[in-house]
Each structure stands twice: as C-alpha cells, then as structure tokens.
C-alpha cells in the first residue's frame, strides 16, 4: 500500500510522518502508522496534542537524550508514550498530531488572534482533511500553555462536536472559567455519551518555590483551577474521592470525569514530571479503556523507554517557513 499523500517514511517504528504549515502561524507534525499497519475495518482516533510553552513539536515528541542535546527532548516523550499505547490498543488506528504556535506560546498566539476560536476549528478541520481516514474519533490533549488551545476550542461554540470524545489537561487547566460556561459545556457533552471522558492531572503548586519565589500567584496555578472545576461539577454531580499513590483522585459520572491532584508533600516542581516521568500522558489517554483497566501507569518508572526514537524528528528545510 502506498504512503498517504504528503507523508514520508519515518526511519523508526514503521511510521509515516507529515509536516503541515497552517495559518495563522501554526506548525504541526502528523505521526501515523505505515499504511500496511492501518486496519481499515477498525475505528480510528486522532490525538491532537498542543505543545507546552517553550517546547517545539519535535521536543514534545521526544527522543533519546545524549550529551549536548537540549533537555526539552527528554521530558515529555509524547511520541514514545503514544507508541506504547498503540502496542496495547489493537482496537483503534492511532494517529498523533503535535501542534506548535509560532513563538512557542499558545496563550500569546491566542492573545494576538481575537478570532482564535474560529481559527482553531479551522485548523482542526485542515488537519483532519490531511488524514485519509473516515470520521475518526478525536482526543484533544495538552500540557501547560497548550491548554490555551483547548480553551479556545471550547469557546468556539456552545456545544462540543460529537467527534470529540476525550479531553486531557496535564497541568494545563489554568483558564477554566464559568464566565465562558466551560463547566456547563463539559457536563452537557459528557452526559450525551457514556464513552466521553475528561481527564485532568495537576499537582499542589501553591507553595512551590523557584529561586526563592512562589511559582504561582495567590489565586493561580492548576491546584486552584482543579478545585474550581470540582466546585462547579459538584453542583450537578457526586464525586468519589480516594488516594491513588501520591494522587488524590476525584471521579464522577462513573469515571467519565477523572481529576487527579498530586499531593506534592515535598513542594517540588512537578510540571513536566507529571507528563513524562510519571507516564501521565499514557495514563490520561488509556484510563477508562481496556488498556487502562489492565495496566497501571501512574506511580511507576517510565514504561515506554523501548519506544523512544534515537534521534529527533526533523522537518525538511524546504517546508520550514515558520
């Protein structure tokens, strides 16, 4: 079977990749299985992962660390965690898309584009158009400032499209706001289908210090944002609370909503460790799935090391316009 139009063979893991230049000022990489590994009779899933502040799509995808290589390549490993997930998930064809805003800041990108909710929907449509699969399900996932893209998406309509069936916020839910009706939109969407899931990972960042100063303001941080979400959802739902290792876990709608907060008793900066070192991404995309029921990913060492590529992805110079 030929490769998809616009895709090139990756040197690793029987994958095909494609870089996209999207307007305004967005760069994306699509990582898909080689065509012979695609099972047409099975459902497909596209995961849109927006980069954290300060990281490129190549750094977010990750690669093996070596002397002289930027440390950002060895902190998230979304590519390797994605491959591990595919090895456990024979039910779906999984396609990973990492998106990066020029300047490496989604909050800044949104601030410079007041019509960002409309632009975000357009960008997603263009990405799906480049993937020759019929009506894939969509997971919207993010880390850090990448959450701004997801909030912009939510602000674009009173309803969430049926094609989206999972949201993942990893230390990224700073901007949850009732002023924009985020709580109501999530609740209406979740109640529309029992297969829909909202997963939030955060940590107690209230007393974390960097160079002697607190890293979050008296009202900021994802600990407080997660509690704002809980306060809103508790107006309509009952939650089950328990301790899962070092995480306080809040579960509602029989697991459709999962909010996990690391207690952070040592007041460490866990902003990136939640994602990579703790297998946070892998947990968030598999919880409430057969793979998530079978394996425990949180509070364990990296479970995806065999899936880390030796070198970073590299965009051809002819395509690198941003």
Short mmCIF file of the C-alpha atoms (twelve columns), coordinates in Angstrom:
data_MODEL
# 
_entry.id   MODEL 
# 
loop_
_atom_site.group_PDB 
_atom_site.id 
_atom_site.type_symbol 
_atom_site.label_atom_id 
_atom_site.label_alt_id 
_atom_site.label_comp_id 
_atom_site.label_asym_id 
_atom_site.label_seq_id 
_atom_site.Cartn_x 
_atom_site.Cartn_y 
_atom_site.Cartn_z 
_atom_site.pdbx_PDB_model_num 
ATOM 1   C CA . UNK A 1   0.000   0.000  0.000  1 
ATOM 2   C CA . UNK A 2   1.372   3.457  -0.861 1 
ATOM 3   C CA . UNK A 3   2.056   6.069  1.783  1 
ATOM 4   C CA . UNK A 4   -0.549  8.722  2.336  1 
ATOM 5   C CA . UNK A 5   -0.287  11.844 0.135  1 
ATOM 6   C CA . UNK A 6   2.223   14.309 1.587  1 
ATOM 7   C CA . UNK A 7   3.714   11.760 4.010  1 
ATOM 8   C CA . UNK A 8   7.266   10.440 4.201  1 
ATOM 9   C CA . UNK A 9   8.569   7.236  5.734  1 
ATOM 10  C CA . UNK A 10  9.985   7.679  9.212  1 
ATOM 11  C CA . UNK A 11  13.316  5.961  9.963  1 
ATOM 12  C CA . UNK A 12  11.771  4.336  13.050 1 
ATOM 13  C CA . UNK A 13  8.838   2.236  14.205 1 
ATOM 14  C CA . UNK A 14  7.168   1.666  10.828 1 
ATOM 15  C CA . UNK A 15  5.645   5.122  10.830 1 
ATOM 16  C CA . UNK A 16  4.877   7.761  8.222  1 
ATOM 17  C CA . UNK A 17  5.071   11.450 9.059  1 
ATOM 18  C CA . UNK A 18  3.940   14.704 7.543  1 
ATOM 19  C CA . UNK A 19  4.655   18.314 8.481  1 
ATOM 20  C CA . UNK A 20  1.932   20.890 7.977  1 
ATOM 21  C CA . UNK A 21  2.215   24.681 7.850  1 
ATOM 22  C CA . UNK A 22  -1.128  26.024 8.981  1 
ATOM 23  C CA . UNK A 23  -2.318  29.578 9.101  1 
ATOM 24  C CA . UNK A 24  -2.008  31.639 11.063 1 
ATOM 25  C CA . UNK A 25  1.499   30.760 12.294 1 
ATOM 26  C CA . UNK A 26  0.966   27.139 13.321 1 
ATOM 27  C CA . UNK A 27  3.238   24.185 12.658 1 
ATOM 28  C CA . UNK A 28  2.135   20.575 13.037 1 
ATOM 29  C CA . UNK A 29  3.541   17.086 12.634 1 
ATOM 30  C CA . UNK A 30  1.336   14.069 11.954 1 
ATOM 31  C CA . UNK A 31  2.717   10.707 13.082 1 
ATOM 32  C CA . UNK A 32  0.788   7.748  11.680 1 
ATOM 33  C CA . UNK A 33  1.421   4.038  11.221 1 
ATOM 34  C CA . UNK A 34  2.674   2.942  7.825  1 
ATOM 35  C CA . UNK A 35  -0.323  2.167  5.553  1 
ATOM 36  C CA . UNK A 36  0.143   -1.605 5.853  1 
ATOM 37  C CA . UNK A 37  -0.354  -1.258 9.623  1 
ATOM 38  C CA . UNK A 38  -3.659  0.582  9.230  1 
ATOM 39  C CA . UNK A 39  -6.673  -1.685 9.740  1 
ATOM 40  C CA . UNK A 40  -9.482  -0.176 7.619  1 
ATOM 41  C CA . UNK A 41  -12.164 -2.228 9.360  1 
ATOM 42  C CA . UNK A 42  -11.240 -0.805 12.775 1 
ATOM 43  C CA . UNK A 43  -12.148 2.613  14.179 1 
ATOM 44  C CA . UNK A 44  -9.516  5.340  14.106 1 
ATOM 45  C CA . UNK A 45  -8.525  8.007  16.589 1 
ATOM 46  C CA . UNK A 46  -6.674  11.281 16.011 1 
ATOM 47  C CA . UNK A 47  -4.964  12.742 19.056 1 
ATOM 48  C CA . UNK A 48  -4.310  16.478 18.803 1 
ATOM 49  C CA . UNK A 49  -1.622  17.391 21.325 1 
ATOM 50  C CA . UNK A 50  -0.735  21.056 21.788 1 
ATOM 51  C CA . UNK A 51  2.780   21.825 22.952 1 
ATOM 52  C CA . UNK A 52  3.641   23.423 26.276 1 
ATOM 53  C CA . UNK A 53  5.190   26.877 26.424 1 
ATOM 54  C CA . UNK A 54  8.802   26.815 25.306 1 
ATOM 55  C CA . UNK A 55  8.799   23.442 23.528 1 
ATOM 56  C CA . UNK A 56  8.746   22.625 19.824 1 
ATOM 57  C CA . UNK A 57  6.750   19.772 18.317 1 
ATOM 58  C CA . UNK A 58  9.993   17.817 17.897 1 
ATOM 59  C CA . UNK A 59  10.917  18.294 21.555 1 
ATOM 60  C CA . UNK A 60  7.403   17.400 22.647 1 
ATOM 61  C CA . UNK A 61  7.523   14.184 20.597 1 
ATOM 62  C CA . UNK A 62  10.869  13.412 22.230 1 
ATOM 63  C CA . UNK A 63  13.966  11.334 21.526 1 
ATOM 64  C CA . UNK A 64  16.847  9.733  23.360 1 
ATOM 65  C CA . UNK A 65  18.993  12.044 25.432 1 
ATOM 66  C CA . UNK A 66  22.687  12.431 24.695 1 
ATOM 67  C CA . UNK A 67  25.440  14.879 25.556 1 
ATOM 68  C CA . UNK A 68  24.820  18.330 24.128 1 
ATOM 69  C CA . UNK A 69  21.173  17.717 23.259 1 
ATOM 70  C CA . UNK A 70  18.571  20.157 24.555 1 
ATOM 71  C CA . UNK A 71  16.929  18.810 27.711 1 
ATOM 72  C CA . UNK A 72  13.455  19.503 26.329 1 
ATOM 73  C CA . UNK A 73  13.735  16.351 24.178 1 
ATOM 74  C CA . UNK A 74  13.773  14.136 27.270 1 
ATOM 75  C CA . UNK A 75  10.904  15.398 29.428 1 
ATOM 76  C CA . UNK A 76  7.564   14.565 27.772 1 
ATOM 77  C CA . UNK A 77  8.087   11.775 25.232 1 
ATOM 78  C CA . UNK A 78  4.593   12.035 23.809 1 
ATOM 79  C CA . UNK A 79  5.740   10.073 20.743 1 
ATOM 80  C CA . UNK A 80  7.049   7.144  22.799 1 
ATOM 81  C CA . UNK A 81  4.038   7.093  25.113 1 
ATOM 82  C CA . UNK A 82  1.793   7.152  22.058 1 
ATOM 83  C CA . UNK A 83  3.602   4.137  20.576 1 
ATOM 84  C CA . UNK A 84  3.325   2.253  23.851 1 
ATOM 85  C CA . UNK A 85  -0.405  2.950  23.828 1 
ATOM 86  C CA . UNK A 86  -0.735  1.669  20.248 1 
ATOM 87  C CA . UNK A 87  1.095   -1.535 21.215 1 
ATOM 88  C CA . UNK A 88  -1.568  -2.136 23.868 1 
ATOM 89  C CA . UNK A 89  -4.512  -0.941 21.791 1 
ATOM 90  C CA . UNK A 90  -5.491  -3.255 18.980 1 
ATOM 91  C CA . UNK A 91  -8.982  -1.770 18.788 1 
ATOM 92  C CA . UNK A 92  -8.077  1.500  17.062 1 
ATOM 93  C CA . UNK A 93  -5.762  3.035  14.490 1 
ATOM 94  C CA . UNK A 94  -3.991  5.806  16.417 1 
ATOM 95  C CA . UNK A 95  -2.672  8.954  14.747 1 
ATOM 96  C CA . UNK A 96  -0.751  11.536 16.758 1 
ATOM 97  C CA . UNK A 97  -0.684  15.200 15.774 1 
ATOM 98  C CA . UNK A 98  1.513   17.668 17.672 1 
ATOM 99  C CA . UNK A 99  0.806   21.363 17.168 1 
ATOM 100 C CA . UNK A 100 3.062   24.327 17.868 1 
ATOM 101 C CA . UNK A 101 2.350   28.045 17.732 1 
ATOM 102 C CA . UNK A 102 4.995   30.437 16.456 1 
ATOM 103 C CA . UNK A 103 6.822   31.850 19.452 1 
ATOM 104 C CA . UNK A 104 6.172   28.603 21.367 1 
ATOM 105 C CA . UNK A 105 3.301   30.037 23.364 1 
ATOM 106 C CA . UNK A 106 -0.362  29.235 22.762 1 
ATOM 107 C CA . UNK A 107 -1.559  31.889 25.235 1 
ATOM 108 C CA . UNK A 108 0.401   34.524 23.314 1 
ATOM 109 C CA . UNK A 109 -0.905  33.181 19.999 1 
ATOM 110 C CA . UNK A 110 -4.487  33.414 21.203 1 
ATOM 111 C CA . UNK A 111 -3.954  36.925 22.552 1 
ATOM 112 C CA . UNK A 112 -2.726  38.066 19.133 1 
ATOM 113 C CA . UNK A 113 -5.693  36.467 17.326 1 
ATOM 114 C CA . UNK A 114 -9.002  37.639 18.836 1 
ATOM 115 C CA . UNK A 115 -10.894 35.338 16.457 1 
ATOM 116 C CA . UNK A 116 -8.943  32.314 17.750 1 
ATOM 117 C CA . UNK A 117 -11.995 30.103 18.482 1 
ATOM 118 C CA . UNK A 118 -12.908 30.190 14.806 1 
ATOM 119 C CA . UNK A 119 -9.284  29.761 13.703 1 
ATOM 120 C CA . UNK A 120 -8.810  26.749 15.974 1 
ATOM 121 C CA . UNK A 121 -11.808 24.973 14.472 1 
ATOM 122 C CA . UNK A 122 -10.446 25.733 11.001 1 
ATOM 123 C CA . UNK A 123 -7.007  24.358 11.901 1 
ATOM 124 C CA . UNK A 124 -8.510  21.119 13.193 1 
ATOM 125 C CA . UNK A 125 -10.567 20.722 10.023 1 
ATOM 126 C CA . UNK A 126 -7.448  21.170 7.867  1 
ATOM 127 C CA . UNK A 127 -5.563  18.556 9.878  1 
ATOM 128 C CA . UNK A 128 -8.370  16.030 9.563  1 
ATOM 129 C CA . UNK A 129 -8.519  16.730 5.846  1 
ATOM 130 C CA . UNK A 130 -4.853  15.702 5.563  1 
ATOM 131 C CA . UNK A 131 -5.555  12.335 7.221  1 
ATOM 132 C CA . UNK A 132 -7.322  9.938  4.803  1 
ATOM 133 C CA . UNK A 133 -9.436  8.146  7.401  1 
ATOM 134 C CA . UNK A 134 -13.215 8.261  7.654  1 
ATOM 135 C CA . UNK A 135 -14.651 10.082 10.672 1 
ATOM 136 C CA . UNK A 136 -12.001 9.319  13.284 1 
ATOM 137 C CA . UNK A 137 -12.735 9.998  16.926 1 
ATOM 138 C CA . UNK A 138 -10.769 12.919 18.352 1 
ATOM 139 C CA . UNK A 139 -8.830  13.265 21.580 1 
ATOM 140 C CA . UNK A 140 -7.817  16.819 22.496 1 
ATOM 141 C CA . UNK A 141 -4.790  16.766 24.804 1 
ATOM 142 C CA . UNK A 142 -2.386  19.353 26.124 1 
ATOM 143 C CA . UNK A 143 0.335   20.226 28.590 1 
ATOM 144 C CA . UNK A 144 0.998   23.592 30.257 1 
ATOM 145 C CA . UNK A 145 0.253   26.565 27.979 1 
ATOM 146 C CA . UNK A 146 -1.068  24.145 25.366 1 
ATOM 147 C CA . UNK A 147 -4.277  24.215 27.373 1 
ATOM 148 C CA . UNK A 148 -4.978  27.631 25.889 1 
ATOM 149 C CA . UNK A 149 -5.691  25.966 22.533 1 
ATOM 150 C CA . UNK A 150 -8.283  23.692 24.136 1 
ATOM 151 C CA . UNK A 151 -9.986  26.574 25.949 1 
ATOM 152 C CA . UNK A 152 -10.109 28.489 22.673 1 
ATOM 153 C CA . UNK A 153 -11.711 25.447 21.061 1 
ATOM 154 C CA . UNK A 154 -14.321 25.294 23.823 1 
ATOM 155 C CA . UNK A 155 -15.072 28.991 23.450 1 
ATOM 156 C CA . UNK A 156 -15.875 28.495 19.771 1 
ATOM 157 C CA . UNK A 157 -19.345 27.050 20.302 1 
ATOM 158 C CA . UNK A 158 -21.999 26.349 22.919 1 
ATOM 159 C CA . UNK A 159 -21.667 22.637 22.146 1 
ATOM 160 C CA . UNK A 160 -18.714 20.280 21.739 1 
ATOM 161 C CA . UNK A 161 -18.691 18.303 18.463 1 
ATOM 162 C CA . UNK A 162 -19.680 14.634 18.748 1 
ATOM 163 C CA . UNK A 163 -16.425 13.595 17.079 1 
ATOM 164 C CA . UNK A 164 -14.504 14.679 20.194 1 
ATOM 165 C CA . UNK A 165 -14.780 12.052 22.914 1 
ATOM 166 C CA . UNK A 166 -11.839 12.801 25.245 1 
ATOM 167 C CA . UNK A 167 -10.172 15.875 26.733 1 
ATOM 168 C CA . UNK A 168 -6.826  15.628 28.522 1 
ATOM 169 C CA . UNK A 169 -5.404  18.534 30.554 1 
ATOM 170 C CA . UNK A 170 -1.960  17.907 32.067 1 
ATOM 171 C CA . UNK A 171 -1.090  20.752 34.403 1 
ATOM 172 C CA . UNK A 172 -2.894  22.881 31.846 1 
ATOM 173 C CA . UNK A 173 -6.337  23.785 33.184 1 
ATOM 174 C CA . UNK A 174 -5.407  27.272 34.434 1 
ATOM 175 C CA . UNK A 175 -8.115  29.023 32.429 1 
ATOM 176 C CA . UNK A 176 -11.185 27.050 33.431 1 
ATOM 177 C CA . UNK A 177 -13.868 29.715 33.700 1 
ATOM 178 C CA . UNK A 178 -17.552 29.842 34.396 1 
ATOM 179 C CA . UNK A 179 -17.649 33.193 32.600 1 
ATOM 180 C CA . UNK A 180 -17.249 31.183 29.375 1 
ATOM 181 C CA . UNK A 181 -19.564 28.403 30.501 1 
ATOM 182 C CA . UNK A 182 -16.836 25.758 30.484 1 
ATOM 183 C CA . UNK A 183 -18.475 23.693 33.217 1 
ATOM 184 C CA . UNK A 184 -21.868 23.567 31.534 1 
ATOM 185 C CA . UNK A 185 -20.328 22.711 28.164 1 
ATOM 186 C CA . UNK A 186 -18.352 19.818 29.623 1 
ATOM 187 C CA . UNK A 187 -21.340 18.481 31.552 1 
ATOM 188 C CA . UNK A 188 -23.701 18.595 28.573 1 
ATOM 189 C CA . UNK A 189 -21.087 16.889 26.412 1 
ATOM 190 C CA . UNK A 190 -20.275 14.168 28.970 1 
ATOM 191 C CA . UNK A 191 -23.924 13.361 29.608 1 
ATOM 192 C CA . UNK A 192 -24.507 12.975 25.863 1 
ATOM 193 C CA . UNK A 193 -22.468 9.751  25.628 1 
ATOM 194 C CA . UNK A 194 -21.087 7.449  28.318 1 
ATOM 195 C CA . UNK A 195 -17.925 6.892  26.260 1 
ATOM 196 C CA . UNK A 196 -16.816 10.529 26.626 1 
ATOM 197 C CA . UNK A 197 -14.094 11.283 29.135 1 
ATOM 198 C CA . UNK A 198 -12.498 14.323 30.758 1 
ATOM 199 C CA . UNK A 199 -9.117  13.754 32.447 1 
ATOM 200 C CA . UNK A 200 -7.219  16.378 34.450 1 
ATOM 201 C CA . UNK A 201 -3.772  15.915 36.005 1 
ATOM 202 C CA . UNK A 202 -2.449  18.596 38.342 1 
ATOM 203 C CA . UNK A 203 -0.348  18.966 41.472 1 
ATOM 204 C CA . UNK A 204 -0.354  21.071 44.595 1 
ATOM 205 C CA . UNK A 205 1.686   24.011 43.334 1 
ATOM 206 C CA . UNK A 206 0.600   26.559 45.946 1 
ATOM 207 C CA . UNK A 207 3.850   26.571 47.949 1 
ATOM 208 C CA . UNK A 208 6.389   25.605 45.294 1 
ATOM 209 C CA . UNK A 209 9.400   27.925 45.169 1 
ATOM 210 C CA . UNK A 210 11.786  28.718 42.330 1 
ATOM 211 C CA . UNK A 211 14.786  30.852 43.217 1 
ATOM 212 C CA . UNK A 212 13.097  31.736 46.489 1 
ATOM 213 C CA . UNK A 213 9.812   32.897 44.982 1 
ATOM 214 C CA . UNK A 214 6.486   31.125 44.625 1 
ATOM 215 C CA . UNK A 215 5.885   29.893 41.082 1 
ATOM 216 C CA . UNK A 216 2.163   30.718 41.116 1 
ATOM 217 C CA . UNK A 217 0.212   33.753 42.288 1 
ATOM 218 C CA . UNK A 218 -2.103  33.661 45.328 1 
ATOM 219 C CA . UNK A 219 -5.020  32.805 43.026 1 
ATOM 220 C CA . UNK A 220 -3.200  30.991 40.200 1 
ATOM 221 C CA . UNK A 221 -1.937  27.501 39.460 1 
ATOM 222 C CA . UNK A 222 -3.595  24.246 38.487 1 
ATOM 223 C CA . UNK A 223 -4.317  23.123 42.052 1 
ATOM 224 C CA . UNK A 224 -6.720  26.023 42.451 1 
ATOM 225 C CA . UNK A 225 -8.046  25.611 38.895 1 
ATOM 226 C CA . UNK A 226 -8.803  21.944 39.560 1 
ATOM 227 C CA . UNK A 227 -10.687 22.864 42.702 1 
ATOM 228 C CA . UNK A 228 -12.685 25.443 40.722 1 
ATOM 229 C CA . UNK A 229 -13.627 22.648 38.328 1 
ATOM 230 C CA . UNK A 230 -14.605 20.398 41.224 1 
ATOM 231 C CA . UNK A 231 -16.714 23.125 42.824 1 
ATOM 232 C CA . UNK A 232 -18.582 23.635 39.565 1 
ATOM 233 C CA . UNK A 233 -19.112 19.951 38.777 1 
ATOM 234 C CA . UNK A 234 -20.252 19.209 42.322 1 
ATOM 235 C CA . UNK A 235 -23.235 21.461 41.735 1 
ATOM 236 C CA . UNK A 236 -24.561 18.726 39.425 1 
ATOM 237 C CA . UNK A 237 -22.660 15.547 40.283 1 
ATOM 238 C CA . UNK A 238 -21.444 13.406 43.142 1 
ATOM 239 C CA . UNK A 239 -17.752 12.528 43.220 1 
ATOM 240 C CA . UNK A 240 -15.911 9.546  44.648 1 
ATOM 241 C CA . UNK A 241 -12.642 10.515 46.328 1 
ATOM 242 C CA . UNK A 242 -9.691  8.227  47.018 1 
ATOM 243 C CA . UNK A 243 -5.908  8.164  47.188 1 
ATOM 244 C CA . UNK A 244 -4.015  6.583  44.291 1 
ATOM 245 C CA . UNK A 245 -0.379  6.507  45.321 1 
ATOM 246 C CA . UNK A 246 0.617   10.159 45.712 1 
ATOM 247 C CA . UNK A 247 -2.506  11.403 43.924 1 
ATOM 248 C CA . UNK A 248 -5.839  12.466 45.337 1 
ATOM 249 C CA . UNK A 249 -8.352  11.206 42.793 1 
ATOM 250 C CA . UNK A 250 -11.827 12.614 42.186 1 
ATOM 251 C CA . UNK A 251 -14.108 10.558 39.968 1 
ATOM 252 C CA . UNK A 252 -17.584 11.445 38.716 1 
ATOM 253 C CA . UNK A 253 -20.155 10.090 36.271 1 
ATOM 254 C CA . UNK A 254 -18.878 6.550  36.866 1 
ATOM 255 C CA . UNK A 255 -15.378 7.507  35.774 1 
ATOM 256 C CA . UNK A 256 -16.185 9.800  32.858 1 
ATOM 257 C CA . UNK A 257 -14.591 12.638 34.817 1 
ATOM 258 C CA . UNK A 258 -11.194 11.966 36.422 1 
ATOM 259 C CA . UNK A 259 -9.363  14.727 38.242 1 
ATOM 260 C CA . UNK A 260 -6.056  13.742 39.834 1 
ATOM 261 C CA . UNK A 261 -4.031  16.044 42.065 1 
ATOM 262 C CA . UNK A 262 -0.541  15.058 43.209 1 
ATOM 263 C CA . UNK A 263 -0.221  15.952 46.890 1 
ATOM 264 C CA . UNK A 264 3.381   17.131 46.371 1 
ATOM 265 C CA . UNK A 265 4.335   16.831 50.030 1 
ATOM 266 C CA . UNK A 266 7.920   17.837 49.204 1 
ATOM 267 C CA . UNK A 267 6.858   21.009 47.342 1 
ATOM 268 C CA . UNK A 268 8.744   20.068 44.183 1 
ATOM 269 C CA . UNK A 269 8.212   21.417 40.678 1 
ATOM 270 C CA . UNK A 270 6.289   18.560 39.044 1 
ATOM 271 C CA . UNK A 271 5.137   20.464 35.980 1 
ATOM 272 C CA . UNK A 272 6.873   18.198 33.453 1 
ATOM 273 C CA . UNK A 273 7.411   15.136 35.641 1 
ATOM 274 C CA . UNK A 274 3.649   14.626 35.683 1 
ATOM 275 C CA . UNK A 275 3.737   14.112 31.938 1 
ATOM 276 C CA . UNK A 276 6.867   12.075 31.223 1 
ATOM 277 C CA . UNK A 277 8.448   10.643 34.347 1 
ATOM 278 C CA . UNK A 278 5.084   9.603  35.794 1 
ATOM 279 C CA . UNK A 279 3.670   8.308  32.481 1 
ATOM 280 C CA . UNK A 280 0.945   10.930 32.823 1 
ATOM 281 C CA . UNK A 281 0.039   11.128 29.154 1 
ATOM 282 C CA . UNK A 282 -0.227  7.353  28.846 1 
ATOM 283 C CA . UNK A 283 -2.458  7.207  31.908 1 
ATOM 284 C CA . UNK A 284 -4.704  10.009 30.680 1 
ATOM 285 C CA . UNK A 285 -5.357  8.536  27.229 1 
ATOM 286 C CA . UNK A 286 -5.947  4.985  28.485 1 
ATOM 287 C CA . UNK A 287 -7.978  5.478  31.661 1 
ATOM 288 C CA . UNK A 288 -11.500 4.092  31.204 1 
ATOM 289 C CA . UNK A 289 -10.288 1.922  28.292 1 
ATOM 290 C CA . UNK A 290 -9.405  -1.809 28.211 1 
ATOM 291 C CA . UNK A 291 -5.677  -0.953 28.267 1 
ATOM 292 C CA . UNK A 292 -6.132  1.310  31.267 1 
ATOM 293 C CA . UNK A 293 -8.065  -1.364 33.137 1 
ATOM 294 C CA . UNK A 294 -5.331  -3.925 32.540 1 
ATOM 295 C CA . UNK A 295 -2.235  -1.865 33.314 1 
ATOM 296 C CA . UNK A 296 -1.252  0.646  35.994 1 
ATOM 297 C CA . UNK A 297 0.858   3.501  34.639 1 
ATOM 298 C CA . UNK A 298 0.939   6.169  37.349 1 
ATOM 299 C CA . UNK A 299 3.484   5.988  40.184 1 
ATOM 300 C CA . UNK A 300 5.759   3.704  38.172 1 
ATOM 301 C CA . UNK A 301 9.044   4.325  36.317 1 
ATOM 302 C CA . UNK A 302 8.857   5.138  32.608 1 
ATOM 303 C CA . UNK A 303 7.084   2.278  30.871 1 
ATOM 304 C CA . UNK A 304 7.776   3.464  27.325 1 
ATOM 305 C CA . UNK A 305 11.592  3.520  27.032 1 
ATOM 306 C CA . UNK A 306 11.751  0.934  24.225 1 
ATOM 307 C CA . UNK A 307 9.551   3.236  22.131 1 
ATOM 308 C CA . UNK A 308 11.792  6.318  22.355 1 
ATOM 309 C CA . UNK A 309 13.313  7.148  18.970 1 
ATOM 310 C CA . UNK A 310 17.111  7.631  18.812 1 
ATOM 311 C CA . UNK A 311 17.054  10.992 17.036 1 
ATOM 312 C CA . UNK A 312 14.524  13.830 16.867 1 
ATOM 313 C CA . UNK A 313 12.114  14.313 14.029 1 
ATOM 314 C CA . UNK A 314 13.475  16.845 11.577 1 
ATOM 315 C CA . UNK A 315 11.408  18.986 9.265  1 
ATOM 316 C CA . UNK A 316 12.763  19.348 5.711  1 
ATOM 317 C CA . UNK A 317 14.216  22.837 5.234  1 
ATOM 318 C CA . UNK A 318 12.061  23.432 2.181  1 
ATOM 319 C CA . UNK A 319 8.976   23.147 4.377  1 
ATOM 320 C CA . UNK A 320 10.223  25.063 7.382  1 
ATOM 321 C CA . UNK A 321 8.736   28.504 6.886  1 
ATOM 322 C CA . UNK A 322 7.749   29.442 10.468 1 
# 
